[in-house]
């Protein structure tokens, strides 16, 4: 399993606090005077029921974070790190309740906390609790939105994949048309001989004379016409409805 955002943050704060060249220390004015605290000491302090000390730590960290330039500065990350003990439980609950991915839930919580941090009032006596409460409300709203979202497949992409290589609608044969079969097959220079329809002579005559009479406007007039010449068959030509079995 890869490192989560919260685990990465724990590691980065540990490295920053242990940096001998520029150790991360929190100077907090307590009752006995200013005190320099390591991140671990500050976290332990705000988890104890000492309201004055808790407010003092949060006020110093939030004030320093708000003075940083935009971006993930070390004081912003420290503020988020201090809040992790209060955020892990709600994040785990959101993962179960809203079926969230753990990485998504941690990222949403971190983004919500940093937004709340930027707008926080350092003089708020409930500063730490207010930051955590705002973060949780936004996390619940995010989880509720994901429940309302219904994932759907890309129907168009699936249809395109399944029909790839098939003829287009314009290339499809007419369902009411006919398929033509010729035996023997035609040669490069054309058919082996002229076509002759193997209908009865009477049927051929009727079709030909009817078409001629229609063109001349003489449907009711009977004309005599020359019958097609006879000759030995050299092959066959058959017409079948499209889709019919051969």
Coordinates of C-alpha atoms in Angstrom, one line a residue:
X1 CA 0.0 0.0 0.0
X2 CA 1.4 3.4 -0.9
X3 CA 2.0 6.3 1.5
X4 CA -1.2 8.3 2.3
X5 CA -1.3 12.0 2.5
X6 CA -1.5 12.0 6.3
X7 CA 1.5 9.5 6.5
X8 CA 3.5 11.7 4.2
X9 CA 2.7 14.8 6.4
X10 CA 3.8 12.9 9.5
X11 CA 7.1 12.1 7.8
X12 CA 7.7 15.7 6.6
X13 CA 7.1 17.2 10.0
X14 CA 9.4 14.7 11.6
X15 CA 12.1 15.7 9.2
X16 CA 11.5 19.4 9.7
X17 CA 11.6 19.1 13.4
X18 CA 14.8 17.1 13.4
X19 CA 16.6 19.6 11.0
X20 CA 19.5 20.9 13.1
X21 CA 20.1 23.8 10.7
X22 CA 16.6 25.2 11.0
X23 CA 14.6 23.2 13.6
X24 CA 10.8 23.7 13.6
X25 CA 10.0 25.2 17.0
X26 CA 6.9 26.9 18.4
X27 CA 7.5 29.9 20.7
X28 CA 4.4 30.0 22.8
X29 CA 3.7 32.6 25.6
X30 CA 2.5 30.5 28.5
X31 CA 1.8 31.5 32.1
X32 CA 5.5 31.2 33.1
X33 CA 6.7 33.1 30.1
X34 CA 7.6 32.3 26.5
X35 CA 8.3 28.6 25.8
X36 CA 9.9 27.0 22.8
X37 CA 8.1 23.8 21.9
X38 CA 8.9 21.1 19.4
X39 CA 6.0 20.0 17.2
X40 CA 5.6 16.8 19.3
X41 CA 5.5 18.7 22.5
X42 CA 3.0 21.2 21.1
X43 CA 0.8 18.3 19.9
X44 CA 0.9 16.7 23.3
X45 CA 0.1 20.0 24.9
X46 CA -3.1 20.8 22.9
X47 CA -4.4 17.3 23.6
X48 CA -4.5 18.0 27.3
X49 CA -7.3 19.8 29.0
X50 CA -5.3 23.0 29.3
X51 CA -7.5 25.6 27.5
X52 CA -5.1 28.5 27.9
X53 CA -2.1 26.6 26.6
X54 CA -4.1 25.1 23.7
X55 CA -5.3 28.5 22.6
X56 CA -1.8 29.9 22.8
X57 CA -0.3 27.2 20.7
X58 CA -3.0 27.4 18.0
X59 CA -2.8 31.2 18.0
X60 CA 1.0 31.1 17.3
X61 CA 0.8 28.5 14.6
X62 CA -2.2 29.9 12.8
X63 CA -0.7 33.4 12.9
X64 CA 2.6 32.2 11.4
X65 CA 0.7 30.2 8.8
X66 CA -1.4 33.1 7.6
X67 CA 1.8 35.2 7.2
X68 CA 3.3 32.7 4.8
X69 CA 3.1 33.2 1.0
X70 CA 0.6 31.2 -0.9
X71 CA 1.4 27.5 -1.2
X72 CA 2.1 24.7 1.2
X73 CA 4.5 26.5 3.7
X74 CA 6.0 24.7 6.7
X75 CA 3.7 26.5 9.1
X76 CA 0.6 25.6 7.1
X77 CA 1.7 22.0 7.1
X78 CA 2.5 22.2 10.8
X79 CA -1.0 23.4 11.5
X80 CA -2.5 20.6 9.6
X81 CA -0.2 18.1 11.3
X82 CA -1.4 19.4 14.7
X83 CA -5.0 18.8 13.7
X84 CA -4.4 15.2 12.4
X85 CA -5.4 13.5 15.7
X86 CA -8.7 15.3 15.5
X87 CA -9.2 14.5 11.8
X88 CA -8.2 10.9 11.5
X89 CA -11.5 9.7 13.1
X90 CA -13.8 11.8 11.0
X91 CA -11.9 10.8 7.8
X92 CA -12.2 7.1 8.7
X93 CA -15.9 7.5 9.4
X94 CA -16.4 9.3 6.1
X95 CA -14.7 6.5 4.2
X96 CA -17.1 4.0 5.7
X97 CA -20.2 6.1 5.6
X98 CA -19.9 7.5 2.1
X99 CA -17.8 4.7 0.5
X100 CA -15.0 7.1 -0.2
X101 CA -11.5 6.2 -1.2
X102 CA -9.2 6.8 1.7
X103 CA -6.8 8.9 -0.4
X104 CA -9.7 11.1 -1.7
X105 CA -11.1 11.6 1.8
X106 CA -7.7 12.6 3.2
X107 CA -7.1 15.0 0.3
X108 CA -10.5 16.6 0.7
X109 CA -10.0 17.0 4.5
X110 CA -6.6 18.6 3.9
X111 CA -7.9 21.0 1.4
X112 CA -10.8 21.9 3.6
X113 CA -8.5 22.5 6.6
X114 CA -6.2 24.8 4.6
X115 CA -9.1 26.8 3.4
X116 CA -10.4 27.2 6.9
X117 CA -6.9 28.1 8.1
X118 CA -6.7 30.9 5.7
X119 CA -10.0 32.4 6.9
X120 CA -9.5 31.7 10.6
X121 CA -9.5 34.3 13.3
X122 CA -6.4 33.9 15.4
X123 CA -8.1 35.5 18.4
X124 CA -10.9 32.9 18.4
X125 CA -10.8 31.1 21.8
X126 CA -12.1 27.9 20.0
X127 CA -9.5 28.1 17.2
X128 CA -8.5 24.5 17.1
X129 CA -12.0 23.2 17.4
X130 CA -13.3 25.7 14.9
X131 CA -10.8 24.5 12.3
X132 CA -11.6 20.9 12.9
X133 CA -15.4 21.5 12.8
X134 CA -15.2 23.5 9.5
X135 CA -13.1 20.7 8.0
X136 CA -15.5 18.0 9.0
X137 CA -18.5 19.8 7.7
X138 CA -16.9 20.2 4.3
X139 CA -15.9 16.6 4.3
X140 CA -19.5 15.5 5.1
X141 CA -20.7 17.7 2.2
X142 CA -18.2 16.1 -0.1
X143 CA -19.2 12.6 0.9
X144 CA -22.9 13.4 0.5
X145 CA -22.3 14.7 -3.1
X146 CA -20.5 11.5 -4.0
X147 CA -23.5 9.4 -2.8
X148 CA -25.8 11.4 -5.2
X149 CA -23.5 10.8 -8.1
X150 CA -24.4 7.8 -10.2
X151 CA -21.4 6.4 -12.2
X152 CA -22.4 5.4 -15.7
X153 CA -20.5 3.7 -18.5
X154 CA -19.5 5.5 -21.7
X155 CA -22.3 4.1 -23.8
X156 CA -21.0 5.8 -27.0
X157 CA -17.5 4.4 -26.5
X158 CA -18.8 0.9 -26.0
X159 CA -21.1 1.1 -29.0
X160 CA -18.2 2.4 -31.2
X161 CA -15.9 -0.4 -30.1
X162 CA -18.5 -3.0 -30.8
X163 CA -19.4 -1.7 -34.2
X164 CA -15.8 -1.0 -35.3
X165 CA -15.2 -2.5 -38.7
X166 CA -18.9 -2.9 -39.5
X167 CA -20.3 -1.2 -42.7
X168 CA -21.9 2.2 -42.2
X169 CA -25.6 2.6 -42.5
X170 CA -25.2 4.0 -46.1
X171 CA -23.2 0.8 -47.0
X172 CA -25.8 -1.6 -45.6
X173 CA -27.8 -3.5 -48.2
X174 CA -31.5 -2.6 -48.7
X175 CA -33.6 -5.1 -46.7
X176 CA -36.2 -5.1 -49.5
X177 CA -33.6 -5.6 -52.3
X178 CA -32.2 -8.6 -54.0
X179 CA -28.9 -10.5 -54.0
X180 CA -27.5 -11.4 -57.5
X181 CA -25.7 -14.8 -58.0
X182 CA -24.1 -15.6 -61.4
X183 CA -22.6 -18.9 -62.4
X184 CA -20.1 -19.1 -63.9
X185 CA -18.7 -15.8 -62.4
X186 CA -18.0 -12.9 -64.7
X187 CA -14.6 -12.4 -66.4
X188 CA -12.4 -9.4 -66.2
X189 CA -13.9 -8.1 -69.5
X190 CA -17.5 -8.6 -68.3
X191 CA -20.1 -11.4 -68.3
X192 CA -19.5 -14.6 -70.2
X193 CA -22.6 -13.8 -72.4
X194 CA -25.7 -11.6 -72.5
X195 CA -28.2 -12.1 -69.8
X196 CA -31.5 -13.9 -70.6
X197 CA -34.2 -14.0 -68.0
X198 CA -35.6 -17.5 -67.6
X199 CA -39.2 -16.5 -67.3
X200 CA -41.9 -17.8 -69.4
X201 CA -42.2 -16.1 -72.8
X202 CA -45.6 -14.9 -71.9
X203 CA -44.3 -13.3 -68.7
X204 CA -41.5 -11.6 -70.5
X205 CA -43.8 -10.4 -73.3
X206 CA -46.3 -9.0 -70.7
X207 CA -43.7 -7.0 -68.9
X208 CA -42.1 -5.6 -72.0
X209 CA -45.3 -4.7 -73.7
X210 CA -46.8 -3.2 -70.6
X211 CA -43.8 -0.9 -70.1
X212 CA -43.9 0.1 -73.7
X213 CA -47.6 0.8 -73.7
X214 CA -47.2 2.8 -70.5
X215 CA -44.6 5.1 -72.0
X216 CA -46.7 5.7 -75.1
X217 CA -49.9 6.1 -73.2
X218 CA -51.5 3.1 -74.9
X219 CA -52.0 0.7 -72.0
X220 CA -55.3 -0.6 -73.4
X221 CA -53.8 -1.2 -76.9
X222 CA -52.4 -4.6 -77.6
X223 CA -49.1 -4.6 -79.5
X224 CA -47.3 -7.5 -81.1
X225 CA -43.6 -7.8 -80.2
X226 CA -40.7 -9.9 -81.1
X227 CA -39.9 -12.7 -78.7
X228 CA -36.4 -12.9 -77.3
X229 CA -34.1 -15.2 -79.3
X230 CA -33.5 -18.7 -78.0
X231 CA -30.1 -20.2 -77.4
X232 CA -28.3 -22.8 -75.3
X233 CA -27.9 -21.8 -71.6
X234 CA -24.3 -21.2 -70.6
X235 CA -24.9 -20.5 -66.9
X236 CA -27.5 -19.4 -64.4
X237 CA -28.5 -16.2 -62.7
X238 CA -30.7 -16.2 -59.7
X239 CA -32.2 -13.4 -57.6
X240 CA -33.0 -13.9 -53.9
X241 CA -34.4 -11.6 -51.3
X242 CA -31.6 -10.1 -49.1
X243 CA -31.0 -12.3 -46.1
X244 CA -32.6 -15.4 -47.7
X245 CA -30.7 -18.7 -47.4
X246 CA -29.0 -19.9 -50.6

